[in-house]
Amino acid sequence: MSEPEVSTKSPESDQPPQQQESTQPSLIPNDTPAQTGASMGDHCVSDAPTASGSQSTGEITKFAEIECYVSKPSDYPHSPSKLLLLLTNGTGVHSLNNQLQADKFAGEGFLVVMPDQFSGDPAPQTVTGHGAEENPSLIEQVKLRAAETAKSFLIDMWLARHTQEKVLPILQKVVEAVKDEFADAVANGGGIYAVGYCFGAKYVVMLGGEHPDSVMMGQEIKDEEKGMVKKGPLIKTGAIAHATLVTREDLYALKAPISIAFLENDQLFPQDILDDGKKHLEENKIEHEIKNYSGVPHGFAVVGEYPDSKIKEAQTAAFEQMLAWLKAH
């Protein structure tokens, strides 16, 4: 792993190139187009094993009729806390791994709210092929390819149901509700902090950006709105790990300070998109940190038990990176 790269000095006049992502029509009418290529992998839609006897300490409640897992510091409200929004991978709020991740941040003094971004529809748990024979027969190979095709189709259909038109209004409602419910924690932190993993990382980036109201309310931006006054960011700072679905446009809109735990050679967050985003952050003097991780799987930063010590070390390092960033802001 390399040292974090932090840059804030740059020319002020350059503008980011207006590159467009490769897209295809959405499966849902009036939604944003779907991306082509890989967008979610096995580690986005399944959880690693947890330590025997692991139990979460928070509770499921509702804000604005949206289910949320809430984990509080043991001494809250007697001691001041800061509000942290945690946005998950595809396994959602009922995942023990995600709940344990929220508990870890709560153990560091943050009041954590983890909303259900998927309205009770987490990603299909369709991991297949693990533990297959080393030299499968021809018929086994055909079966594996068929299973992979079916898995990919299910994930694509699920993603089509959870575009930004669906997710952003959910997050908007939760943000407004928790600002009232936990006004003390928001005031103590001077705003809302956010962390995101995998699918949730994209929305941390979006909440940290400036967008027309129509975008944040879940509507596709129209040509006539491109010159409109933009609003945001909705968070004070963010930290993300092994992001998926992040576009150049997401990064170009970013205004809040950001820490990125980036997995090298990860097709779910291509290097060229990160490089273009990094250039924009530097040119616009937006505080940022990028730390590269290699030789570990996508999803490594979320709580889970791995036999490989390198993955465990990377998991610890990513948590410490994100925690240090939050505490420094």
mmCIF file of C-alpha atoms in Angstrom:
data_model
loop_
_atom_site.group_PDB
_atom_site.id
_atom_site.type_symbol
_atom_site.label_atom_id
_atom_site.label_comp_id
_atom_site.label_asym_id
_atom_site.label_seq_id
_atom_site.Cartn_x
_atom_site.Cartn_y
_atom_site.Cartn_z
ATOM 1 C CA MET A 1 0.000 0.000 0.000
ATOM 2 C CA SER A 2 1.235 3.456 -0.786
ATOM 3 C CA GLU A 3 1.164 6.540 1.375
ATOM 4 C CA PRO A 4 -1.889 8.795 1.136
ATOM 5 C CA GLU A 5 -1.751 11.380 -1.615
ATOM 6 C CA VAL A 6 -3.118 14.753 -0.532
ATOM 7 C CA SER A 7 -3.137 17.704 -2.896
ATOM 8 C CA THR A 8 -4.758 21.118 -2.745
ATOM 9 C CA LYS A 9 -2.527 23.322 -4.928
ATOM 10 C CA SER A 10 -3.313 23.683 -8.586
ATOM 11 C CA PRO A 11 -4.134 26.112 -11.417
ATOM 12 C CA GLU A 12 -7.491 27.765 -10.797
ATOM 13 C CA SER A 13 -8.667 28.298 -14.361
ATOM 14 C CA ASP A 14 -8.667 24.795 -15.854
ATOM 15 C CA GLN A 15 -11.993 23.048 -16.136
ATOM 16 C CA PRO A 16 -12.445 19.257 -16.169
ATOM 17 C CA PRO A 17 -12.957 17.697 -19.583
ATOM 18 C CA GLN A 18 -16.575 16.934 -20.318
ATOM 19 C CA GLN A 19 -16.205 13.201 -20.788
ATOM 20 C CA GLN A 20 -19.238 10.976 -20.755
ATOM 21 C CA GLU A 21 -19.570 7.479 -19.343
ATOM 22 C CA SER A 22 -20.505 4.663 -21.666
ATOM 23 C CA THR A 23 -24.205 4.115 -21.081
ATOM 24 C CA GLN A 24 -27.150 2.070 -22.197
ATOM 25 C CA PRO A 25 -30.873 2.730 -21.703
ATOM 26 C CA SER A 26 -32.232 2.020 -18.236
ATOM 27 C CA LEU A 27 -34.565 -0.893 -17.711
ATOM 28 C CA ILE A 28 -36.820 1.478 -15.760
ATOM 29 C CA PRO A 29 -38.581 4.276 -17.744
ATOM 30 C CA ASN A 30 -37.467 7.860 -16.944
ATOM 31 C CA ASP A 31 -34.453 6.749 -14.896
ATOM 32 C CA THR A 32 -30.856 7.657 -15.633
ATOM 33 C CA PRO A 33 -29.202 5.375 -18.189
ATOM 34 C CA ALA A 34 -27.502 2.254 -16.890
ATOM 35 C CA GLN A 35 -23.730 1.980 -17.107
ATOM 36 C CA THR A 36 -22.161 -0.570 -19.394
ATOM 37 C CA GLY A 37 -19.466 -2.907 -18.155
ATOM 38 C CA ALA A 38 -18.963 -4.228 -14.652
ATOM 39 C CA SER A 39 -20.748 -2.276 -11.956
ATOM 40 C CA MET A 40 -21.209 -4.685 -9.038
ATOM 41 C CA GLY A 41 -19.315 -7.805 -8.055
ATOM 42 C CA ASP A 42 -19.674 -10.752 -5.683
ATOM 43 C CA HIS A 43 -18.259 -8.791 -2.752
ATOM 44 C CA CYS A 44 -20.879 -6.064 -3.318
ATOM 45 C CA VAL A 45 -23.802 -8.451 -2.872
ATOM 46 C CA SER A 46 -22.548 -10.915 -0.274
ATOM 47 C CA ASP A 47 -20.946 -10.739 3.157
ATOM 48 C CA ALA A 48 -17.755 -12.320 4.417
ATOM 49 C CA PRO A 49 -18.103 -14.585 7.472
ATOM 50 C CA THR A 50 -18.087 -12.867 10.861
ATOM 51 C CA ALA A 51 -16.366 -14.003 14.025
ATOM 52 C CA SER A 52 -18.264 -16.644 15.957
ATOM 53 C CA GLY A 53 -20.663 -15.090 18.434
ATOM 54 C CA SER A 54 -20.584 -11.624 16.853
ATOM 55 C CA GLN A 55 -23.599 -9.519 17.762
ATOM 56 C CA SER A 56 -24.494 -5.969 16.837
ATOM 57 C CA THR A 57 -25.318 -3.448 19.565
ATOM 58 C CA GLY A 58 -27.510 -0.928 17.759
ATOM 59 C CA GLU A 59 -31.173 -1.020 16.825
ATOM 60 C CA ILE A 60 -33.415 -0.748 13.796
ATOM 61 C CA THR A 61 -35.733 2.244 13.835
ATOM 62 C CA LYS A 62 -37.433 4.488 11.293
ATOM 63 C CA PHE A 63 -36.876 8.069 10.193
ATOM 64 C CA ALA A 64 -39.333 9.522 7.668
ATOM 65 C CA GLU A 65 -40.764 5.987 7.349
ATOM 66 C CA ILE A 66 -37.365 4.697 6.198
ATOM 67 C CA GLU A 67 -35.702 1.871 8.118
ATOM 68 C CA CYS A 68 -32.359 2.815 9.645
ATOM 69 C CA TYR A 69 -29.871 1.013 11.828
ATOM 70 C CA VAL A 70 -28.725 3.355 14.604
ATOM 71 C CA SER A 71 -25.644 2.742 16.722
ATOM 72 C CA LYS A 72 -24.753 5.162 19.504
ATOM 73 C CA PRO A 73 -21.673 5.663 21.671
ATOM 74 C CA SER A 74 -22.121 4.045 25.069
ATOM 75 C CA ASP A 75 -21.953 7.416 26.838
ATOM 76 C CA TYR A 76 -24.352 9.268 24.514
ATOM 77 C CA PRO A 77 -26.158 11.615 25.210
ATOM 78 C CA HIS A 78 -24.225 12.322 28.405
ATOM 79 C CA SER A 79 -21.128 13.041 26.314
ATOM 80 C CA PRO A 80 -21.250 14.964 23.021
ATOM 81 C CA SER A 81 -21.130 13.014 19.785
ATOM 82 C CA LYS A 82 -21.014 13.687 16.033
ATOM 83 C CA LEU A 83 -23.517 12.387 13.505
ATOM 84 C CA LEU A 84 -22.185 9.924 10.951
ATOM 85 C CA LEU A 85 -24.220 8.666 7.980
ATOM 86 C CA LEU A 86 -23.042 5.208 6.898
ATOM 87 C CA LEU A 87 -24.050 4.073 3.414
ATOM 88 C CA THR A 88 -23.655 0.364 2.773
ATOM 89 C CA ASN A 89 -22.877 -2.045 0.013
ATOM 90 C CA GLY A 90 -25.710 -4.006 -1.585
ATOM 91 C CA THR A 91 -26.361 -6.216 1.448
ATOM 92 C CA GLY A 92 -28.094 -3.371 3.286
ATOM 93 C CA VAL A 93 -29.043 -2.494 6.859
ATOM 94 C CA HIS A 94 -29.925 -5.996 8.069
ATOM 95 C CA SER A 95 -26.472 -7.343 7.221
ATOM 96 C CA LEU A 96 -24.604 -8.242 10.421
ATOM 97 C CA ASN A 97 -21.335 -7.165 8.795
ATOM 98 C CA ASN A 98 -22.699 -3.697 8.045
ATOM 99 C CA GLN A 99 -24.173 -3.383 11.520
ATOM 100 C CA LEU A 100 -20.835 -4.347 13.076
ATOM 101 C CA GLN A 101 -19.140 -1.760 10.874
ATOM 102 C CA ALA A 102 -21.522 0.890 12.179
ATOM 103 C CA ASP A 103 -20.829 -0.277 15.734
ATOM 104 C CA LYS A 104 -17.090 0.189 15.180
ATOM 105 C CA PHE A 105 -17.600 3.851 14.330
ATOM 106 C CA ALA A 106 -19.976 4.240 17.271
ATOM 107 C CA GLY A 107 -17.235 2.818 19.478
ATOM 108 C CA GLU A 108 -15.069 5.724 18.324
ATOM 109 C CA GLY A 109 -17.598 8.310 19.482
ATOM 110 C CA PHE A 110 -19.826 8.768 16.422
ATOM 111 C CA LEU A 111 -23.610 8.519 16.477
ATOM 112 C CA VAL A 112 -24.142 6.355 13.403
ATOM 113 C CA VAL A 113 -27.266 6.295 11.240
ATOM 114 C CA MET A 114 -27.249 3.633 8.508
ATOM 115 C CA PRO A 115 -30.303 4.041 6.231
ATOM 116 C CA ASP A 116 -31.935 1.417 4.071
ATOM 117 C CA GLN A 117 -31.089 2.773 0.622
ATOM 118 C CA PHE A 118 -32.986 -0.060 -1.041
ATOM 119 C CA SER A 119 -36.500 0.169 0.454
ATOM 120 C CA GLY A 120 -36.369 -3.368 1.797
ATOM 121 C CA ASP A 121 -34.911 -4.777 -1.431
ATOM 122 C CA PRO A 122 -31.211 -5.614 -0.799
ATOM 123 C CA ALA A 123 -29.094 -7.078 -3.558
ATOM 124 C CA PRO A 124 -29.729 -10.692 -4.556
ATOM 125 C CA GLN A 125 -27.309 -12.982 -2.724
ATOM 126 C CA THR A 126 -26.207 -14.826 -5.822
ATOM 127 C CA VAL A 127 -22.573 -15.723 -5.242
ATOM 128 C CA THR A 128 -21.753 -18.899 -7.130
ATOM 129 C CA GLY A 129 -18.742 -20.874 -8.169
ATOM 130 C CA HIS A 130 -16.745 -20.561 -4.930
ATOM 131 C CA GLY A 131 -15.071 -23.785 -3.991
ATOM 132 C CA ALA A 132 -15.499 -25.253 -7.466
ATOM 133 C CA GLU A 133 -13.285 -28.066 -8.668
ATOM 134 C CA GLU A 134 -9.800 -27.074 -9.819
ATOM 135 C CA ASN A 135 -10.261 -28.783 -13.197
ATOM 136 C CA PRO A 136 -14.008 -28.915 -13.804
ATOM 137 C CA SER A 137 -15.417 -31.136 -16.508
ATOM 138 C CA LEU A 138 -16.837 -29.611 -19.674
ATOM 139 C CA ILE A 139 -20.389 -29.940 -18.380
ATOM 140 C CA GLU A 140 -19.401 -28.328 -15.060
ATOM 141 C CA GLN A 141 -17.843 -25.436 -16.970
ATOM 142 C CA VAL A 142 -21.086 -24.952 -18.892
ATOM 143 C CA LYS A 143 -23.055 -24.971 -15.621
ATOM 144 C CA LEU A 144 -20.716 -22.419 -14.056
ATOM 145 C CA ARG A 145 -21.000 -20.089 -17.068
ATOM 146 C CA ALA A 146 -24.792 -20.378 -16.963
ATOM 147 C CA ALA A 147 -24.809 -19.602 -13.237
ATOM 148 C CA GLU A 148 -22.565 -16.574 -13.761
ATOM 149 C CA THR A 149 -24.852 -15.293 -16.524
ATOM 150 C CA ALA A 150 -27.934 -15.708 -14.314
ATOM 151 C CA LYS A 151 -26.186 -13.976 -11.412
ATOM 152 C CA SER A 152 -25.152 -11.046 -13.588
ATOM 153 C CA PHE A 153 -28.702 -10.673 -14.905
ATOM 154 C CA LEU A 154 -30.183 -10.629 -11.395
ATOM 155 C CA ILE A 155 -27.723 -7.973 -10.261
ATOM 156 C CA ASP A 156 -28.381 -5.839 -13.343
ATOM 157 C CA MET A 157 -32.125 -6.040 -12.745
ATOM 158 C CA TRP A 158 -31.595 -5.085 -9.107
ATOM 159 C CA LEU A 159 -29.421 -2.108 -10.087
ATOM 160 C CA ALA A 160 -32.122 -0.973 -12.511
ATOM 161 C CA ARG A 161 -34.487 -0.769 -9.537
ATOM 162 C CA HIS A 162 -32.046 1.311 -7.488
ATOM 163 C CA THR A 163 -30.809 4.210 -9.597
ATOM 164 C CA GLN A 164 -30.084 7.645 -8.174
ATOM 165 C CA GLU A 165 -33.696 8.642 -8.923
ATOM 166 C CA LYS A 166 -34.737 6.144 -6.258
ATOM 167 C CA VAL A 167 -31.845 6.407 -3.797
ATOM 168 C CA LEU A 168 -31.309 10.171 -3.490
ATOM 169 C CA PRO A 169 -34.852 11.002 -2.295
ATOM 170 C CA ILE A 170 -34.479 8.337 0.401
ATOM 171 C CA LEU A 171 -31.227 9.872 1.601
ATOM 172 C CA GLN A 172 -32.679 13.388 1.465
ATOM 173 C CA LYS A 173 -35.536 12.359 3.737
ATOM 174 C CA VAL A 174 -33.222 10.653 6.214
ATOM 175 C CA VAL A 175 -30.825 13.607 6.300
ATOM 176 C CA GLU A 176 -33.665 16.034 7.059
ATOM 177 C CA ALA A 177 -35.133 13.756 9.726
ATOM 178 C CA VAL A 178 -31.897 13.079 11.600
ATOM 179 C CA LYS A 179 -30.963 16.764 11.565
ATOM 180 C CA ASP A 180 -34.007 17.251 13.796
ATOM 181 C CA GLU A 181 -33.777 14.034 15.808
ATOM 182 C CA PHE A 182 -30.063 14.381 16.569
ATOM 183 C CA ALA A 183 -29.666 18.154 16.333
ATOM 184 C CA ASP A 184 -27.149 18.093 19.186
ATOM 185 C CA ALA A 185 -24.815 15.713 17.350
ATOM 186 C CA VAL A 186 -25.121 17.649 14.073
ATOM 187 C CA ALA A 187 -24.341 20.907 15.869
ATOM 188 C CA ASN A 188 -21.445 19.367 17.777
ATOM 189 C CA GLY A 189 -19.844 18.195 14.550
ATOM 190 C CA GLY A 190 -20.680 21.314 12.582
ATOM 191 C CA GLY A 191 -22.578 19.224 10.050
ATOM 192 C CA ILE A 192 -23.114 15.611 9.022
ATOM 193 C CA TYR A 193 -20.211 13.247 8.389
ATOM 194 C CA ALA A 194 -20.529 10.341 5.964
ATOM 195 C CA VAL A 195 -18.792 7.090 5.075
ATOM 196 C CA GLY A 196 -19.679 4.774 2.233
ATOM 197 C CA TYR A 197 -18.707 1.354 0.980
ATOM 198 C CA CYS A 198 -19.189 -0.027 -2.523
ATOM 199 C CA PHE A 199 -22.696 1.042 -3.702
ATOM 200 C CA GLY A 200 -22.974 3.522 -0.820
ATOM 201 C CA ALA A 201 -19.696 5.209 -1.718
ATOM 202 C CA LYS A 202 -21.224 6.757 -4.831
ATOM 203 C CA TYR A 203 -23.894 8.437 -2.737
ATOM 204 C CA VAL A 204 -21.401 9.814 -0.244
ATOM 205 C CA VAL A 205 -19.721 11.460 -3.233
ATOM 206 C CA MET A 206 -23.057 12.794 -4.461
ATOM 207 C CA LEU A 207 -24.069 14.113 -1.034
ATOM 208 C CA GLY A 208 -20.711 15.870 -0.926
ATOM 209 C CA GLY A 209 -21.333 17.617 -4.235
ATOM 210 C CA GLU A 210 -23.260 20.559 -5.652
ATOM 211 C CA HIS A 211 -26.274 19.617 -7.748
ATOM 212 C CA PRO A 212 -29.479 21.219 -9.026
ATOM 213 C CA ASP A 213 -32.467 20.562 -6.783
ATOM 214 C CA SER A 214 -33.949 18.333 -9.465
ATOM 215 C CA VAL A 215 -31.028 15.907 -9.220
ATOM 216 C CA MET A 216 -31.127 15.673 -5.426
ATOM 217 C CA MET A 217 -34.873 15.097 -5.557
ATOM 218 C CA GLY A 218 -34.327 12.159 -7.866
ATOM 219 C CA GLN A 219 -35.030 13.707 -11.252
ATOM 220 C CA GLU A 220 -32.823 13.478 -14.301
ATOM 221 C CA ILE A 221 -31.162 16.818 -15.103
ATOM 222 C CA LYS A 222 -32.497 18.518 -18.230
ATOM 223 C CA ASP A 223 -30.459 20.618 -20.651
ATOM 224 C CA GLU A 224 -32.178 23.826 -19.555
ATOM 225 C CA GLU A 225 -31.191 23.133 -15.926
ATOM 226 C CA LYS A 226 -27.458 22.860 -16.520
ATOM 227 C CA GLY A 227 -26.909 26.546 -15.856
ATOM 228 C CA MET A 228 -29.134 26.701 -12.795
ATOM 229 C CA VAL A 229 -27.959 27.556 -9.300
ATOM 230 C CA LYS A 230 -26.761 24.415 -7.576
ATOM 231 C CA LYS A 231 -27.157 23.453 -3.939
ATOM 232 C CA GLY A 232 -25.046 21.372 -1.607
ATOM 233 C CA PRO A 233 -23.058 19.756 -0.258
ATOM 234 C CA LEU A 234 -25.286 18.068 2.314
ATOM 235 C CA ILE A 235 -22.367 16.638 4.294
ATOM 236 C CA LYS A 236 -19.378 18.232 5.988
ATOM 237 C CA THR A 237 -16.885 15.596 4.844
ATOM 238 C CA GLY A 238 -16.874 12.059 3.520
ATOM 239 C CA ALA A 239 -14.750 8.921 3.400
ATOM 240 C CA ILE A 240 -15.274 6.042 0.969
ATOM 241 C CA ALA A 241 -13.831 2.601 0.284
ATOM 242 C CA HIS A 242 -13.852 0.423 -2.866
ATOM 243 C CA ALA A 243 -16.535 2.499 -4.581
ATOM 244 C CA THR A 244 -18.738 1.322 -7.447
ATOM 245 C CA LEU A 245 -20.811 3.217 -10.021
ATOM 246 C CA VAL A 246 -18.921 6.495 -9.415
ATOM 247 C CA THR A 247 -18.789 8.620 -12.565
ATOM 248 C CA ARG A 248 -16.559 11.489 -13.630
ATOM 249 C CA GLU A 249 -19.543 13.786 -13.268
ATOM 250 C CA ASP A 250 -19.979 12.701 -9.648
ATOM 251 C CA LEU A 251 -16.377 13.606 -8.884
ATOM 252 C CA TYR A 252 -16.516 16.884 -10.851
ATOM 253 C CA ALA A 253 -19.480 18.002 -8.706
ATOM 254 C CA LEU A 254 -17.691 17.204 -5.437
ATOM 255 C CA LYS A 255 -17.156 20.120 -3.031
ATOM 256 C CA ALA A 256 -16.794 18.482 0.400
ATOM 257 C CA PRO A 257 -13.414 17.138 1.587
ATOM 258 C CA ILE A 258 -13.066 13.444 0.721
ATOM 259 C CA SER A 259 -10.904 10.485 1.701
ATOM 260 C CA ILE A 260 -10.738 7.600 -0.766
ATOM 261 C CA ALA A 261 -9.545 4.063 -0.009
ATOM 262 C CA PHE A 262 -8.905 2.974 -3.590
ATOM 263 C CA LEU A 263 -8.417 -0.613 -4.704
ATOM 264 C CA GLU A 264 -5.871 -0.874 -7.499
ATOM 265 C CA ASN A 265 -6.888 -2.729 -10.666
ATOM 266 C CA ASP A 266 -10.524 -2.666 -9.580
ATOM 267 C CA GLN A 267 -12.752 -2.687 -12.652
ATOM 268 C CA LEU A 268 -15.646 -1.483 -10.473
ATOM 269 C CA PHE A 269 -13.883 1.896 -10.015
ATOM 270 C CA PRO A 270 -11.539 2.331 -12.982
ATOM 271 C CA GLN A 271 -8.228 4.119 -12.540
ATOM 272 C CA ASP A 272 -8.914 6.606 -15.352
ATOM 273 C CA ILE A 273 -12.084 7.872 -13.622
ATOM 274 C CA LEU A 274 -10.184 8.303 -10.355
ATOM 275 C CA ASP A 275 -7.334 10.086 -12.151
ATOM 276 C CA ASP A 276 -9.700 12.554 -13.815
ATOM 277 C CA GLY A 277 -11.485 13.137 -10.508
ATOM 278 C CA LYS A 278 -8.198 13.657 -8.690
ATOM 279 C CA LYS A 279 -7.110 16.238 -11.254
ATOM 280 C CA HIS A 280 -10.376 18.117 -10.755
ATOM 281 C CA LEU A 281 -9.993 18.060 -6.961
ATOM 282 C CA GLU A 282 -6.446 19.383 -7.238
ATOM 283 C CA GLU A 283 -7.353 22.121 -9.709
ATOM 284 C CA ASN A 284 -10.252 23.272 -7.555
ATOM 285 C CA LYS A 285 -8.298 23.044 -4.297
ATOM 286 C CA ILE A 286 -10.741 20.602 -2.730
ATOM 287 C CA GLU A 287 -9.122 18.837 0.192
ATOM 288 C CA HIS A 288 -8.724 15.155 -0.493
ATOM 289 C CA GLU A 289 -6.778 12.034 0.360
ATOM 290 C CA ILE A 290 -6.290 8.961 -1.796
ATOM 291 C CA LYS A 291 -4.707 5.811 -0.452
ATOM 292 C CA ASN A 292 -4.116 2.850 -2.721
ATOM 293 C CA TYR A 293 -4.616 -0.773 -1.697
ATOM 294 C CA SER A 294 -3.514 -3.764 -3.760
ATOM 295 C CA GLY A 295 -3.685 -7.533 -3.650
ATOM 296 C CA VAL A 296 -6.979 -7.635 -1.731
ATOM 297 C CA PRO A 297 -10.560 -8.253 -2.919
ATOM 298 C CA HIS A 298 -13.213 -5.646 -3.574
ATOM 299 C CA GLY A 299 -15.178 -5.289 -0.346
ATOM 300 C CA PHE A 300 -12.140 -5.829 1.873
ATOM 301 C CA ALA A 301 -12.794 -2.767 4.062
ATOM 302 C CA VAL A 302 -16.143 -3.978 5.459
ATOM 303 C CA VAL A 303 -16.084 -6.008 8.681
ATOM 304 C CA GLY A 304 -15.519 -9.696 7.952
ATOM 305 C CA GLU A 305 -13.228 -12.572 8.767
ATOM 306 C CA TYR A 306 -10.575 -13.440 6.180
ATOM 307 C CA PRO A 307 -7.910 -16.151 6.511
ATOM 308 C CA ASP A 308 -5.391 -14.042 4.568
ATOM 309 C CA SER A 309 -3.459 -11.759 6.928
ATOM 310 C CA LYS A 310 -2.892 -9.249 4.117
ATOM 311 C CA ILE A 311 -6.644 -8.696 3.798
ATOM 312 C CA LYS A 312 -6.982 -8.279 7.560
ATOM 313 C CA GLU A 313 -4.175 -5.707 7.574
ATOM 314 C CA ALA A 314 -5.760 -3.786 4.680
ATOM 315 C CA GLN A 315 -9.139 -3.863 6.428
ATOM 316 C CA THR A 316 -7.609 -2.375 9.572
ATOM 317 C CA ALA A 317 -5.655 0.212 7.591
ATOM 318 C CA ALA A 318 -8.756 1.340 5.652
ATOM 319 C CA PHE A 319 -10.761 1.761 8.858
ATOM 320 C CA GLU A 320 -7.947 3.741 10.458
ATOM 321 C CA GLN A 321 -7.650 5.887 7.324
ATOM 322 C CA MET A 322 -11.355 6.730 7.291
ATOM 323 C CA LEU A 323 -11.546 7.239 11.052
ATOM 324 C CA ALA A 324 -8.516 9.550 11.106
ATOM 325 C CA TRP A 325 -10.031 11.618 8.302
ATOM 326 C CA LEU A 326 -13.351 11.995 10.092
ATOM 327 C CA LYS A 327 -11.708 12.940 13.375
ATOM 328 C CA ALA A 328 -9.475 15.478 11.640
ATOM 329 C CA HIS A 329 -12.526 17.260 10.234
#
